[in-house]
Short mmCIF file of C-alpha atoms in Angstrom, two decimals:
data_model
loop_
_atom_site.label_atom_id
_atom_site.label_comp_id
_atom_site.label_asym_id
_atom_site.label_seq_id
_atom_site.Cartn_x
_atom_site.Cartn_y
_atom_site.Cartn_z
CA MET A 281 0.00 0.00 0.00
CA ALA A 282 1.44 3.34 -0.95
CA ARG A 283 2.47 5.64 1.83
CA GLU A 284 0.63 8.93 1.91
CA VAL A 285 2.17 12.32 2.45
CA ALA A 286 0.35 13.01 5.70
CA GLU A 287 1.84 9.94 7.29
CA SER A 288 5.40 10.92 6.42
CA CYS A 289 4.67 14.39 7.75
CA ILE A 290 3.49 12.98 11.07
CA ASP A 291 6.58 10.78 11.36
CA SER A 292 8.85 13.73 10.65
CA ILE A 293 7.02 16.01 13.07
CA ASN A 294 7.28 13.46 15.84
CA LEU A 295 11.00 12.99 15.27
CA GLU A 296 11.63 16.71 15.18
CA LEU A 297 9.42 17.35 18.22
CA VAL A 298 11.39 14.93 20.33
CA HIS A 299 14.69 16.15 18.99
CA THR A 300 13.90 19.83 19.59
CA TYR A 301 12.52 19.39 23.07
CA ALA A 302 15.20 17.00 24.21
CA THR A 303 18.29 18.61 22.79
CA ARG A 304 17.54 22.24 22.03
CA LEU A 305 14.95 23.48 24.48
CA HIS A 306 15.60 21.44 27.62
CA PRO A 307 18.91 19.64 27.20
CA THR A 308 19.55 19.36 30.91
CA LYS A 309 16.03 18.42 31.98
CA PRO A 310 14.77 15.40 30.05
CA GLU A 311 11.85 15.03 32.47
CA LEU A 312 10.56 18.47 31.62
CA ALA A 313 10.84 17.78 27.89
CA ALA A 314 8.90 14.54 28.38
CA ARG A 315 6.12 16.30 30.27
CA ARG A 316 5.75 19.04 27.66
CA ILE A 317 5.57 16.59 24.76
CA GLU A 318 3.03 14.57 26.70
CA ALA A 319 0.99 17.72 27.34
CA ILE A 320 0.86 18.45 23.62
CA GLY A 321 -0.35 14.89 23.05
CA PHE A 322 -2.91 15.37 25.81
CA GLN A 323 -4.58 18.31 24.11
CA VAL A 324 -4.60 16.56 20.73
CA GLY A 325 -6.09 13.46 22.37
CA LEU A 326 -8.87 15.57 23.91
CA GLN A 327 -9.81 17.06 20.55
CA LEU A 328 -9.56 13.79 18.62
CA ALA A 329 -11.72 11.99 21.18
CA GLU A 330 -14.35 14.69 20.77
CA ARG A 331 -14.31 14.21 17.00
CA TYR A 332 -14.30 10.42 16.84
CA THR A 333 -17.12 9.83 19.31
CA LYS A 334 -19.58 12.16 17.66
CA GLU A 335 -21.96 9.55 16.32
CA ARG A 336 -21.63 6.89 18.97
CA PRO A 337 -23.84 6.26 21.95
CA ARG A 338 -22.31 6.91 25.35
CA PHE A 339 -20.06 4.44 27.13
CA GLY A 340 -21.23 2.48 30.13
CA ASP A 341 -17.99 2.14 32.05
CA HIS A 342 -14.19 2.43 31.96
CA LEU A 343 -13.75 -0.85 30.14
CA GLU A 344 -15.88 0.28 27.24
CA ALA A 345 -13.90 3.51 26.97
CA ILE A 346 -10.64 1.54 26.89
CA LYS A 347 -12.04 -0.83 24.27
CA PHE A 348 -13.03 2.15 22.15
CA ILE A 349 -9.44 3.42 22.38
CA CYS A 350 -8.09 -0.01 21.38
CA LYS A 351 -10.36 -0.44 18.40
CA ASP A 352 -11.81 2.68 16.83
CA PHE A 353 -9.48 5.38 18.10
CA TRP A 354 -6.31 3.43 17.30
CA ALA A 355 -7.72 2.46 13.90
CA GLU A 356 -8.44 6.09 13.05
CA VAL A 357 -5.07 7.39 14.16
CA PHE A 358 -2.72 4.51 13.32
CA LYS A 359 -4.80 2.55 10.78
CA LYS A 360 -4.73 -0.64 12.83
CA GLN A 361 -6.15 -1.88 16.08
CA ILE A 362 -4.36 -2.68 19.31
CA ASP A 363 -3.25 -6.32 19.15
CA ASN A 364 -3.55 -7.29 22.77
CA LEU A 365 -5.35 -5.86 25.80
CA LYS A 366 -4.64 -7.18 29.28
CA THR A 367 -6.05 -6.06 32.58
CA ASN A 368 -5.71 -6.99 36.20
CA HIS A 369 -9.28 -5.86 36.85
CA ARG A 370 -8.00 -3.45 39.45
CA GLY A 371 -7.59 -0.43 37.22
CA VAL A 372 -4.43 -1.32 35.30
CA PHE A 373 -4.64 -2.01 31.56
CA VAL A 374 -1.82 -2.98 29.23
CA LEU A 375 -2.35 -2.15 25.55
CA GLN A 376 0.09 -3.96 23.31
CA ASP A 377 0.77 -3.06 19.72
CA ASN A 378 2.99 -5.54 17.92
CA ARG A 379 3.88 -3.23 15.09
CA PHE A 380 3.57 0.34 16.22
CA ARG A 381 3.41 2.51 13.16
CA TRP A 382 5.73 5.25 14.36
CA LEU A 383 8.46 2.80 15.33
CA THR A 384 8.52 0.70 12.15
CA ARG A 385 11.38 2.70 10.69
CA PHE A 386 13.39 2.77 13.88
CA SER A 387 16.74 1.00 14.10
CA LEU A 388 19.46 0.73 16.69
CA ASP A 389 23.22 0.73 16.16
CA ALA A 390 24.77 -2.70 16.49
CA PRO A 391 26.26 -3.24 19.93
CA THR A 392 30.05 -3.14 20.13
CA SER A 393 30.39 -5.52 23.08
CA GLY A 394 32.83 -8.42 23.04
CA ASN A 395 32.19 -12.05 22.18
CA GLY A 396 31.79 -13.21 25.74
CA THR A 397 28.15 -12.21 26.28
CA SER A 398 25.58 -15.00 26.02
CA SER A 399 22.58 -14.53 23.77
CA SER A 400 20.05 -13.95 26.53
CA GLU A 401 22.17 -11.23 28.08
CA ALA A 402 22.59 -9.66 24.68
CA ASN A 403 18.82 -9.73 24.21
CA GLN A 404 18.25 -8.06 27.55
CA ALA A 405 20.84 -5.42 26.85
CA ASN A 406 19.28 -4.85 23.46
CA SER A 407 15.81 -4.41 24.83
CA ALA A 408 17.05 -2.03 27.50
CA ARG A 409 18.74 0.09 24.85
CA ALA A 410 15.65 -0.07 22.64
CA SER A 411 13.48 1.03 25.54
CA GLN A 412 15.69 3.95 26.33
CA ALA A 413 16.10 5.18 22.78
CA ALA A 414 12.56 4.65 21.55
CA GLY A 415 10.88 5.68 24.79
CA GLN A 416 11.20 9.35 23.96
CA TYR A 417 9.16 8.91 20.81
CA LEU A 418 6.31 7.37 22.76
CA TYR A 419 5.61 10.39 24.97
CA PHE A 420 3.24 11.86 22.39
CA PRO A 421 1.12 8.69 21.99
CA CYS A 422 0.97 8.38 25.79
CA GLY A 423 -0.43 11.90 25.94
CA LEU A 424 -2.86 11.00 23.15
CA ILE A 425 -4.28 8.09 25.16
CA ARG A 426 -4.42 10.12 28.37
CA GLY A 427 -6.21 13.02 26.65
CA ALA A 428 -8.81 10.77 25.05
CA LEU A 429 -9.53 8.91 28.30
CA THR A 430 -9.72 12.13 30.31
CA ASN A 431 -12.34 13.45 27.92
CA PHE A 432 -14.41 10.31 28.57
CA GLY A 433 -14.24 10.98 32.29
CA VAL A 434 -11.57 8.35 33.09
CA PRO A 435 -8.66 10.00 34.96
CA CYS A 436 -5.52 7.98 34.38
CA ALA A 437 -1.76 7.91 34.00
CA VAL A 438 -0.18 6.37 30.91
CA SER A 439 3.37 5.11 30.43
CA ALA A 440 5.02 3.18 27.63
CA GLU A 441 7.50 0.36 27.32
CA VAL A 442 9.37 -1.06 24.37
CA SER A 443 10.36 -4.69 24.56
CA ALA A 444 11.39 -5.41 20.99
CA LEU A 445 11.10 -3.00 18.11
CA PRO A 446 8.60 -2.33 16.58
CA ALA A 447 6.38 -3.78 19.30
CA CYS A 448 5.50 -1.59 22.24
CA SER A 449 3.01 -1.56 25.06
CA PHE A 450 1.17 1.23 26.86
CA ILE A 451 0.30 0.84 30.51
CA VAL A 452 -2.80 2.71 31.65
CA ARG A 453 -3.34 3.13 35.38
CA ILE A 454 -6.77 4.44 36.32
CA LYS A 455 -6.73 6.87 39.22
CA GLY A 456 -9.41 7.09 41.84
CA MET B 748 -38.50 29.91 16.78
CA ILE B 749 -35.28 29.33 18.61
CA VAL B 750 -34.53 31.87 21.26
CA CYS B 751 -31.36 30.49 22.83
CA VAL B 752 -28.69 27.84 22.37
CA ALA B 753 -26.09 26.87 24.94
CA ILE B 754 -23.10 24.57 25.31
CA VAL B 755 -22.09 23.55 28.81
CA GLY B 756 -18.89 21.69 29.64
CA GLN B 757 -18.12 18.70 31.79
CA GLN B 758 -18.00 20.55 35.10
CA ASN B 759 -21.14 22.49 34.22
CA ASN B 760 -19.04 25.45 33.11
CA PRO B 761 -20.64 27.48 30.30
CA LEU B 762 -18.77 27.30 27.01
CA TYR B 763 -21.14 29.16 24.76
CA ILE B 764 -24.50 30.86 25.36
CA GLN B 765 -26.18 32.80 22.61
CA SER B 766 -29.68 34.24 22.54
CA PHE B 767 -31.48 35.12 19.35
CA THR B 768 -34.17 37.55 20.45
CA ASN B 769 -33.99 41.31 20.33
CA GLY B 770 -34.89 41.93 23.93
CA ASP B 771 -32.68 42.03 27.02
CA ASP B 772 -33.61 38.54 28.11
CA ALA B 773 -30.08 37.19 28.27
CA LEU B 774 -30.17 36.81 32.03
CA LYS B 775 -33.45 34.94 31.91
CA PHE B 776 -31.99 32.47 29.42
CA HIS B 777 -28.92 31.97 31.56
CA TYR B 778 -31.28 31.07 34.39
CA ILE B 779 -33.35 28.68 32.28
CA VAL B 780 -30.22 26.94 30.99
CA HIS B 781 -28.87 26.63 34.52
CA CYS B 782 -32.08 25.00 35.75
CA SER B 783 -32.06 22.57 32.83
CA LEU B 784 -28.65 21.33 33.93
CA ASP B 785 -30.28 19.87 37.01
CA VAL B 786 -32.73 17.95 34.88
CA ILE B 787 -29.90 16.56 32.77
CA ASP B 788 -27.99 15.46 35.85
CA GLU B 789 -31.07 13.72 37.13
CA LYS B 790 -31.58 11.89 33.85
CA VAL B 791 -27.95 10.82 33.77
CA SER B 792 -28.00 9.36 37.25
CA ASN B 793 -31.36 7.58 36.99
CA PRO B 794 -31.59 6.41 33.42
CA LYS B 795 -34.03 3.55 33.92
CA LYS B 796 -36.51 5.39 36.09
CA LEU B 797 -37.15 8.10 33.57
CA GLY B 798 -37.39 5.75 30.62
CA LEU B 799 -34.08 6.66 29.03
CA SER B 800 -31.70 3.96 27.82
CA LEU B 801 -28.15 4.27 29.02
CA ASN B 802 -26.55 4.97 25.69
CA GLU B 803 -28.88 7.54 24.28
CA THR B 804 -27.32 10.87 23.38
CA PHE B 805 -30.49 12.85 22.73
CA PHE B 806 -32.56 13.58 25.84
CA GLY B 807 -35.59 15.12 24.20
CA LEU B 808 -37.81 17.62 25.90
CA LEU B 809 -36.32 18.36 29.30
CA TYR B 810 -39.11 20.43 30.77
CA PRO B 811 -41.61 23.04 29.59
CA THR B 812 -41.74 26.43 31.27
CA GLU B 813 -44.52 28.97 30.76
CA ASP B 814 -43.82 29.68 27.13
CA TYR B 815 -40.51 27.95 26.35
CA LYS B 816 -39.48 24.41 25.66
CA VAL B 817 -35.99 23.19 26.50
CA PHE B 818 -34.33 20.31 24.66
CA GLY B 819 -31.13 18.60 25.77
CA TYR B 820 -28.39 16.50 24.16
CA LEU B 821 -25.37 14.95 25.84
CA SER B 822 -22.24 14.03 23.92
CA ASN B 823 -19.89 11.15 24.69
CA THR B 824 -17.46 13.53 26.32
CA LYS B 825 -20.07 14.83 28.78
CA ILE B 826 -20.59 18.10 26.91
CA LYS B 827 -24.21 19.26 27.16
CA PHE B 828 -26.01 21.04 24.34
CA LEU B 829 -29.24 22.90 25.15
CA LEU B 830 -31.87 24.43 22.95
CA VAL B 831 -34.57 26.85 24.16
CA THR B 832 -37.43 27.46 21.76
CA THR B 833 -40.91 29.00 21.68
CA ASP B 834 -42.33 26.76 18.96
CA GLN B 835 -45.32 24.75 20.00
CA ASP B 836 -45.15 21.96 17.46
CA LEU B 837 -41.69 20.70 16.67
CA ARG B 838 -40.82 17.51 14.92
CA ASP B 839 -38.45 15.25 16.82
CA ALA B 840 -36.42 14.70 13.67
CA ASP B 841 -35.87 18.43 13.27
CA VAL B 842 -34.52 18.83 16.76
CA ARG B 843 -32.24 15.79 16.43
CA ASN B 844 -30.96 17.13 13.12
CA PHE B 845 -30.26 20.48 14.71
CA PHE B 846 -28.27 18.91 17.54
CA ARG B 847 -26.30 16.82 15.10
CA ARG B 848 -25.20 19.89 13.17
CA PHE B 849 -24.60 21.84 16.35
CA HIS B 850 -22.41 19.04 17.69
CA SER B 851 -20.33 18.90 14.54
CA GLU B 852 -19.84 22.68 14.65
CA TYR B 853 -18.71 22.37 18.26
CA VAL B 854 -16.23 19.62 17.35
CA ASP B 855 -14.75 21.85 14.67
CA ALA B 856 -14.48 24.76 17.10
CA ALA B 857 -12.90 22.58 19.80
CA SER B 858 -10.29 21.30 17.34
CA ASN B 859 -8.99 24.84 17.01
CA PRO B 860 -5.44 24.72 18.42
CA PHE B 861 -5.88 28.19 19.87
CA HIS B 862 -8.93 27.15 21.83
CA VAL B 863 -8.20 26.34 25.46
CA PRO B 864 -10.36 23.39 26.56
CA GLY B 865 -12.67 24.50 29.32
CA LYS B 866 -12.67 28.17 28.44
CA ARG B 867 -15.44 29.93 26.53
CA ILE B 868 -15.56 29.63 22.75
CA THR B 869 -14.73 33.05 21.38
CA SER B 870 -14.36 32.40 17.69
CA PRO B 871 -16.57 34.73 15.61
CA ALA B 872 -16.64 32.21 12.76
CA PHE B 873 -18.23 29.70 15.11
CA ALA B 874 -20.87 32.24 16.20
CA GLU B 875 -21.67 32.96 12.56
CA ARG B 876 -22.06 29.29 11.64
CA VAL B 877 -24.27 28.65 14.65
CA SER B 878 -26.46 31.61 13.65
CA SER B 879 -26.86 30.18 10.16
CA ILE B 880 -27.82 26.76 11.57
CA VAL B 881 -30.36 28.44 13.83
CA SER B 882 -31.89 30.48 11.05
CA SER B 883 -32.26 27.45 8.78
CA PHE B 884 -33.89 25.44 11.54
CA GLY B 885 -37.36 24.15 10.85
CA THR B 886 -37.53 25.37 7.27
CA GLY B 887 -37.82 21.93 5.76
CA PRO B 888 -35.42 19.06 5.16
CA VAL B 889 -31.79 19.93 4.63
CA PRO B 890 -30.60 18.94 1.13
#
């Protein structure tokens, strides 16, 4: 399927957003950069949630709101649905996307460690490096999810983890 | 004819109130809209008692005062849209149609990046479009 211009624009904007906030505007305070990017995502999530739920009937509870995010919202924004949803029924949901669209063109430099490391250690080291490098680019989607859920009346906190590129998971913790 | 439309936010904060009569009745409409919020809250908390299914967005006639009728509509994001009118015979389909168009105008206004969520809507373009929806209300099916 051909790639459309808007999608390349969104990829480039996300890259540049992270790069500007992390290196130019707040080089010494990565936490502040993360919060500001997440706040931008929050406002966009609010507005998108308003737009995508125009025709639908209202949700009964938190679970229905989360299912809407996994199916319709994700399909509108990223053209696919969330692959896996897990919950512990106590207010924590894990949304897993096995091929997150914004990370598909991400790659890491090959590690320069010696030959002595076993394969499982190398895998762990790799996933730690992937998490650290790609984590910055997931602040905006975290804000997107938080904004949409807040507009449905579900106060929450969202964080992201990368285990193996391009798969990533978003952890939603419902407050109160 | 429609005398007043209002949009109220999630914490019952007013986002947009506009009256379409020539008199100085703005305060009276503020009061009517405020009282209707109570009726909406009641319907939201007791859906089965008042015959309203849980997932319905359109609330219908909220309550009639001496010469006005108030209609309500609740969006998925808990934004309340209210319509005050003096017409005595209104078709349900007309009112639903009006709220549908009003809702889509609101979504466009809220998507404005310069609009702060929770503050009043101050865009003059929005006011103009709402006035045109109001004036074309009830004049037959929209093409």
